[in-house]
PDB file of C-alpha atoms in Angstrom:
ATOM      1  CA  UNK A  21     129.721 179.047  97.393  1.00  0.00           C
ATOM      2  CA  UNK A  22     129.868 180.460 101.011  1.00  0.00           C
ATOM      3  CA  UNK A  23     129.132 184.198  99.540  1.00  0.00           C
ATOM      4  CA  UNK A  24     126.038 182.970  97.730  1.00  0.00           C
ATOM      5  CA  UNK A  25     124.966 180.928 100.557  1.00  0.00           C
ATOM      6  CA  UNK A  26     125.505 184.301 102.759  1.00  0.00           C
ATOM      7  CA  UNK A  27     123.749 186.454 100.304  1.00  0.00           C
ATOM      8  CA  UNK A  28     120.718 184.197 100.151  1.00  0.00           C
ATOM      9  CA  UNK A  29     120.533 183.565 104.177  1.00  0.00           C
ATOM     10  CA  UNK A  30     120.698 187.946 104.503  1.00  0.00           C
ATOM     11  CA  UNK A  31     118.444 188.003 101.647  1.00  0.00           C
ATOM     12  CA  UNK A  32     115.679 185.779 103.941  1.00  0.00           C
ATOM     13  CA  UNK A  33     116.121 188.189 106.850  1.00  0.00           C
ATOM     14  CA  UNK A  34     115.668 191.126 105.158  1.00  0.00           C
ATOM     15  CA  UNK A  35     112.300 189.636 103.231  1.00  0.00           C
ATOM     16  CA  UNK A  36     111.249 187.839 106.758  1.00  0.00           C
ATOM     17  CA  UNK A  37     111.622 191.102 108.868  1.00  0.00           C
ATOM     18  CA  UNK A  38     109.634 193.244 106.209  1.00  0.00           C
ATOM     19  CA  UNK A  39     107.063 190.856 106.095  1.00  0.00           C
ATOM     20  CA  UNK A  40     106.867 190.949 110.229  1.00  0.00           C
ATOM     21  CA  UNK A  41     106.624 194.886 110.747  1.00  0.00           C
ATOM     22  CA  UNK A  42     104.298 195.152 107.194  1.00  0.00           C
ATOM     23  CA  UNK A  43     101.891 192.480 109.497  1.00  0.00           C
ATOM     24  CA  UNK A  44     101.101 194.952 112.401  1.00  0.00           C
ATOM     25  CA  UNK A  45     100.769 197.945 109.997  1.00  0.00           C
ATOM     26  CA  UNK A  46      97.017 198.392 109.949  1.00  0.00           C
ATOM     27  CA  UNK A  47      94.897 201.622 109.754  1.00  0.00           C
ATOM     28  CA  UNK A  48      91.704 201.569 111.828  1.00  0.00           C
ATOM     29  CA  UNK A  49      89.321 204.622 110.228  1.00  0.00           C
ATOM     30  CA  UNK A  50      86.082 204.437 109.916  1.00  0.00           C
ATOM     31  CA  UNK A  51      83.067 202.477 111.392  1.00  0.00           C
ATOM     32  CA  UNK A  52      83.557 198.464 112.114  1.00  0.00           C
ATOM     33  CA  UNK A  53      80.985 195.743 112.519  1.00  0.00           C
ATOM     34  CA  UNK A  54      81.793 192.226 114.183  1.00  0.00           C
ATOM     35  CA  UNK A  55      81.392 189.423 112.243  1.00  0.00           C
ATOM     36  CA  UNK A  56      82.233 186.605 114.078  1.00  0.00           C
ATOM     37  CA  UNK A  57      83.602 185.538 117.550  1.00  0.00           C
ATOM     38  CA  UNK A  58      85.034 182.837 119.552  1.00  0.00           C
ATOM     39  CA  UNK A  59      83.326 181.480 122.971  1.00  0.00           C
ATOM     40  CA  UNK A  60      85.180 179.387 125.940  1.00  0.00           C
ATOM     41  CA  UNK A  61      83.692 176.412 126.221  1.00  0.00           C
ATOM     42  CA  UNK A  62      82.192 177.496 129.447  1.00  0.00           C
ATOM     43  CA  UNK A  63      80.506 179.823 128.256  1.00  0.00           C
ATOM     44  CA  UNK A  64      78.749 177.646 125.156  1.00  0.00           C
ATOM     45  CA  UNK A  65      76.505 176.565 128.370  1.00  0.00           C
ATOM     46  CA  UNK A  66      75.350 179.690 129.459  1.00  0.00           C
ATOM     47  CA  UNK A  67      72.560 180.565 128.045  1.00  0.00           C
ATOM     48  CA  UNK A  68      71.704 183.909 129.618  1.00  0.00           C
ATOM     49  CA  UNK A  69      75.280 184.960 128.833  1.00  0.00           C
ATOM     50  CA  UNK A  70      74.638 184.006 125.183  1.00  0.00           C
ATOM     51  CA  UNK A  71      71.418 186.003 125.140  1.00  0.00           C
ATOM     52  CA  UNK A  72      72.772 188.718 126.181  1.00  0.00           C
ATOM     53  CA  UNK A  73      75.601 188.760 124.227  1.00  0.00           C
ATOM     54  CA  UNK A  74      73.164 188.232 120.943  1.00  0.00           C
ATOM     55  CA  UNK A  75      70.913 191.171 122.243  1.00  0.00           C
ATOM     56  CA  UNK A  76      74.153 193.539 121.907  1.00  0.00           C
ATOM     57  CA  UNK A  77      75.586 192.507 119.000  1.00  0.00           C
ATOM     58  CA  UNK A  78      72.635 192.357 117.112  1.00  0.00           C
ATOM     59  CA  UNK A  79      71.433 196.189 118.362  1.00  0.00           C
ATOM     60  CA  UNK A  80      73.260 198.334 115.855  1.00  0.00           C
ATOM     61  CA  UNK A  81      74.968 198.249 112.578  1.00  0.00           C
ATOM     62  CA  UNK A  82      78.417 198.633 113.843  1.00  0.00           C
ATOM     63  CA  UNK A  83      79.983 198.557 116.782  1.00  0.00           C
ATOM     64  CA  UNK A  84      83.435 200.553 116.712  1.00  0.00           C
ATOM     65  CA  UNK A  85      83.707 204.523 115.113  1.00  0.00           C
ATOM     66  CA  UNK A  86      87.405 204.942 114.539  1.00  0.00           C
ATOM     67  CA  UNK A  87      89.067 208.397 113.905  1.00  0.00           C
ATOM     68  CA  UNK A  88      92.216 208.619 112.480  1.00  0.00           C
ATOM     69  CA  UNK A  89      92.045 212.240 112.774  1.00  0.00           C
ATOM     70  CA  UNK A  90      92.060 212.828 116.202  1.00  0.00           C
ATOM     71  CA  UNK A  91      92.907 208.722 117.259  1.00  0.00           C
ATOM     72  CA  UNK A  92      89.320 208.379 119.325  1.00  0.00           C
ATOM     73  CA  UNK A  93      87.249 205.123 118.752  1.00  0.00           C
ATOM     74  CA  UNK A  94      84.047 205.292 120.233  1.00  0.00           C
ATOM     75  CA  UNK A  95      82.514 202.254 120.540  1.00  0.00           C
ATOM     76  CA  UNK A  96      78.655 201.000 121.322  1.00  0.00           C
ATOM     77  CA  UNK A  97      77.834 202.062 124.600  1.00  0.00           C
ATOM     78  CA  UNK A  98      76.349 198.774 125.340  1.00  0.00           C
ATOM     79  CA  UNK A  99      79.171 196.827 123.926  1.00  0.00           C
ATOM     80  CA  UNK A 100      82.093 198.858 125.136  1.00  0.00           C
ATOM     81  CA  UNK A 101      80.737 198.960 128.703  1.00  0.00           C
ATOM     82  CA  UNK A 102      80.350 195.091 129.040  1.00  0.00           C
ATOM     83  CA  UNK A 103      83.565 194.201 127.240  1.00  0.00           C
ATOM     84  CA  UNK A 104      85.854 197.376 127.595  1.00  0.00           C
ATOM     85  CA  UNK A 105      84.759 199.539 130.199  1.00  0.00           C
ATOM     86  CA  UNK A 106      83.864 202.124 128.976  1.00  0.00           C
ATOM     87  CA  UNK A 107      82.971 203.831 125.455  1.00  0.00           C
ATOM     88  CA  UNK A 108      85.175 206.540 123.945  1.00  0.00           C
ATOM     89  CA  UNK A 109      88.704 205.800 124.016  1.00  0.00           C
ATOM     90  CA  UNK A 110      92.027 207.411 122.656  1.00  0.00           C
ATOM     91  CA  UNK A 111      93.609 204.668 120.757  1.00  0.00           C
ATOM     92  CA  UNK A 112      97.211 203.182 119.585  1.00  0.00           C
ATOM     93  CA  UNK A 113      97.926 200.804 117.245  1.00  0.00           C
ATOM     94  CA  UNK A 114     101.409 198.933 118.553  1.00  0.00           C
ATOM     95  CA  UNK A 115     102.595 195.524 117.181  1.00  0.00           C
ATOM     96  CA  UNK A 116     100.947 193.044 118.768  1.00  0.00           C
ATOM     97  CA  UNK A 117      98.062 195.161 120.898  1.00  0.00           C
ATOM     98  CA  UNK A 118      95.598 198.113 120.167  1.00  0.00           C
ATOM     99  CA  UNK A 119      96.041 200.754 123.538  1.00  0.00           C
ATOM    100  CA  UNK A 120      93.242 202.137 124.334  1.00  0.00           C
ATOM    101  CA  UNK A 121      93.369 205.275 127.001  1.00  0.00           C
ATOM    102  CA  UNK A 122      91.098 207.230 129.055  1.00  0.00           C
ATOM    103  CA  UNK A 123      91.022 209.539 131.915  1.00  0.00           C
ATOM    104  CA  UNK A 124      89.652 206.774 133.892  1.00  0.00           C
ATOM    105  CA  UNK A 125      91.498 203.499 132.306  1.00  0.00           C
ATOM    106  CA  UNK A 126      94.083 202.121 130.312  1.00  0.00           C
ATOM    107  CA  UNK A 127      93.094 198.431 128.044  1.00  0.00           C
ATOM    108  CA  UNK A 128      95.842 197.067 126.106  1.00  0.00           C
ATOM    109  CA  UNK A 129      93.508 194.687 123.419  1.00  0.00           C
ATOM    110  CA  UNK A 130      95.664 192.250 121.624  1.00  0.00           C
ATOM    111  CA  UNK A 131      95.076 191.905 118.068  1.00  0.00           C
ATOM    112  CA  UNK A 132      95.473 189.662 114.961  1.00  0.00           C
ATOM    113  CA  UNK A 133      95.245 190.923 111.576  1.00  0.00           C
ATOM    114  CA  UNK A 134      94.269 188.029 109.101  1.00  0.00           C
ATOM    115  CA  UNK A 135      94.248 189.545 105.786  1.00  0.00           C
ATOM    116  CA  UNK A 136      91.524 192.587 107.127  1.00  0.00           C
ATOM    117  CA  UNK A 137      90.098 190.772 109.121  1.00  0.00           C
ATOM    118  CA  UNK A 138      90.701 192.009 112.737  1.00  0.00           C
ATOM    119  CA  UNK A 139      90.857 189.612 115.633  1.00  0.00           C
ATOM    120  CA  UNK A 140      90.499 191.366 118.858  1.00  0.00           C
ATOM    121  CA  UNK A 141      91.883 188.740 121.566  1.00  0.00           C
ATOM    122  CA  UNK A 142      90.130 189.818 124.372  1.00  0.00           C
ATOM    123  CA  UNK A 143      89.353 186.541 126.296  1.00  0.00           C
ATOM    124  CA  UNK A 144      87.215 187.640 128.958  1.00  0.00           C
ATOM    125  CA  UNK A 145      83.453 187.190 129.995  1.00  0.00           C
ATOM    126  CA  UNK A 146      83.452 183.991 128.137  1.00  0.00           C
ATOM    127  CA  UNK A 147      84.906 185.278 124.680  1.00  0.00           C
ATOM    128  CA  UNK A 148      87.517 184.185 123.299  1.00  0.00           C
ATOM    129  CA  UNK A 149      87.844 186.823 120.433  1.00  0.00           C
ATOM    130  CA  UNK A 150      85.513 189.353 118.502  1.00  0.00           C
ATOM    131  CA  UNK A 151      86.331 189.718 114.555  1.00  0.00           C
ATOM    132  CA  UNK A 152      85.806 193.065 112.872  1.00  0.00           C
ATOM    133  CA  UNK A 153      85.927 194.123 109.263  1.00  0.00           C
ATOM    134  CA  UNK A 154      85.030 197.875 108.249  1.00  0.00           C
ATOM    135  CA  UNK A 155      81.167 198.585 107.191  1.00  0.00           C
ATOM    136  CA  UNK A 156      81.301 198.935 103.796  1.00  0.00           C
ATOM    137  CA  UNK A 157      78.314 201.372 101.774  1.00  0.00           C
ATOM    138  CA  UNK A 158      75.513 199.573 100.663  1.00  0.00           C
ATOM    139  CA  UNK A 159      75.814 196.463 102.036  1.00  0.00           C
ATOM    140  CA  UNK A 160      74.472 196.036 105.788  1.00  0.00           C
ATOM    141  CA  UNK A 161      76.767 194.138 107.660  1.00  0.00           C
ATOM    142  CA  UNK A 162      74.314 193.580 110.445  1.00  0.00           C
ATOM    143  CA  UNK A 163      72.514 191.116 107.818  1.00  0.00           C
ATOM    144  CA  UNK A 164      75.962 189.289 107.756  1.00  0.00           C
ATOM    145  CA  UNK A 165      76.312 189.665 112.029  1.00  0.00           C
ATOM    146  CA  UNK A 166      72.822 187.978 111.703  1.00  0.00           C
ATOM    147  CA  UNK A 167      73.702 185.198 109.406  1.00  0.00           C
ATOM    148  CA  UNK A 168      76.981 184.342 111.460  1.00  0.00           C
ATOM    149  CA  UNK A 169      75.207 184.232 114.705  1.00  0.00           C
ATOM    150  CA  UNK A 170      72.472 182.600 113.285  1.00  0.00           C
ATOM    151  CA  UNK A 171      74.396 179.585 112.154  1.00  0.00           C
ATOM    152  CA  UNK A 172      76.575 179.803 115.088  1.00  0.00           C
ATOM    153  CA  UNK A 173      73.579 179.141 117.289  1.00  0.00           C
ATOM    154  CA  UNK A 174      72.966 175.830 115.441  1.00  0.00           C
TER     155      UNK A 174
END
């Protein structure tokens, strides 16, 4: 009784700790569009914030380039200057954060993967979180940035 009770208990680990590191393994290639976000509730009040923020998202079809070749993401000027800094950054992908690294700054962006769905936690300027998914071929996913915003706004 004790060695099946032991077997099963290492058994659990081993399945629980595979699950854990397979969680963080994502690849980031290609071109990204954000789908959705999260405001503070501050900033659901600030309307000029809001406007702004709609003006950027809504000004190209995607707004992160990554390369797996060479590990730069270049991201929309506009965007990556109000929310990152800057726009061209070497990148990591560690457990729990995506590094990004330039001459002039390091940003450690945590992340949450949600089934390929990426959840950028950056909680600053009033945002809570951005959500990217890759740009697929033949289907626009500004039309969908649109159609989220759109109904958020309601």
């Amino acid at each position: 009784m004790k060695a099946i009770i032991i077997v099963m208990l290492s058994l659990l680990v081993v399945s629980c700790k595979q699950s854990k590191t397979g969680e963080s393994q994502i690849k980031l290639d290609g071109k990204y569009s954000v789908v959705d976000y999260r405001m503070t509730p501050e900033f659901i009040h600030d309307t000029v914030g809001r406007d702004k923020l709609m003006a950027i998202l809504k000004s190209s079809t995607y707004k992160f380039d990554f390369s797996n070749k060479n590990s730069i993401v270049r991201i929309d000027p506009q965007f990556g200057m109000e929310y990152f800094g800057d726009s061209v950054f070497e990148y990591r992908i560690e457990h729990k954060f995506i590094a990004l690294r330039n001459p002039d700054m390091k940003v450690n962006v945590p992340f949450r993967n949600d089934n390929g769905i990426i959840r950028l936690l950056i909680d600053q300027k009033g945002i809570e979180h951005f959500s990217i998914i890759p740009v697929k071929r033949g289907i626009t996913n500004a039309r969908l940035v649109s159609s989220s915003l759109e109904t958020r706004n309601r």
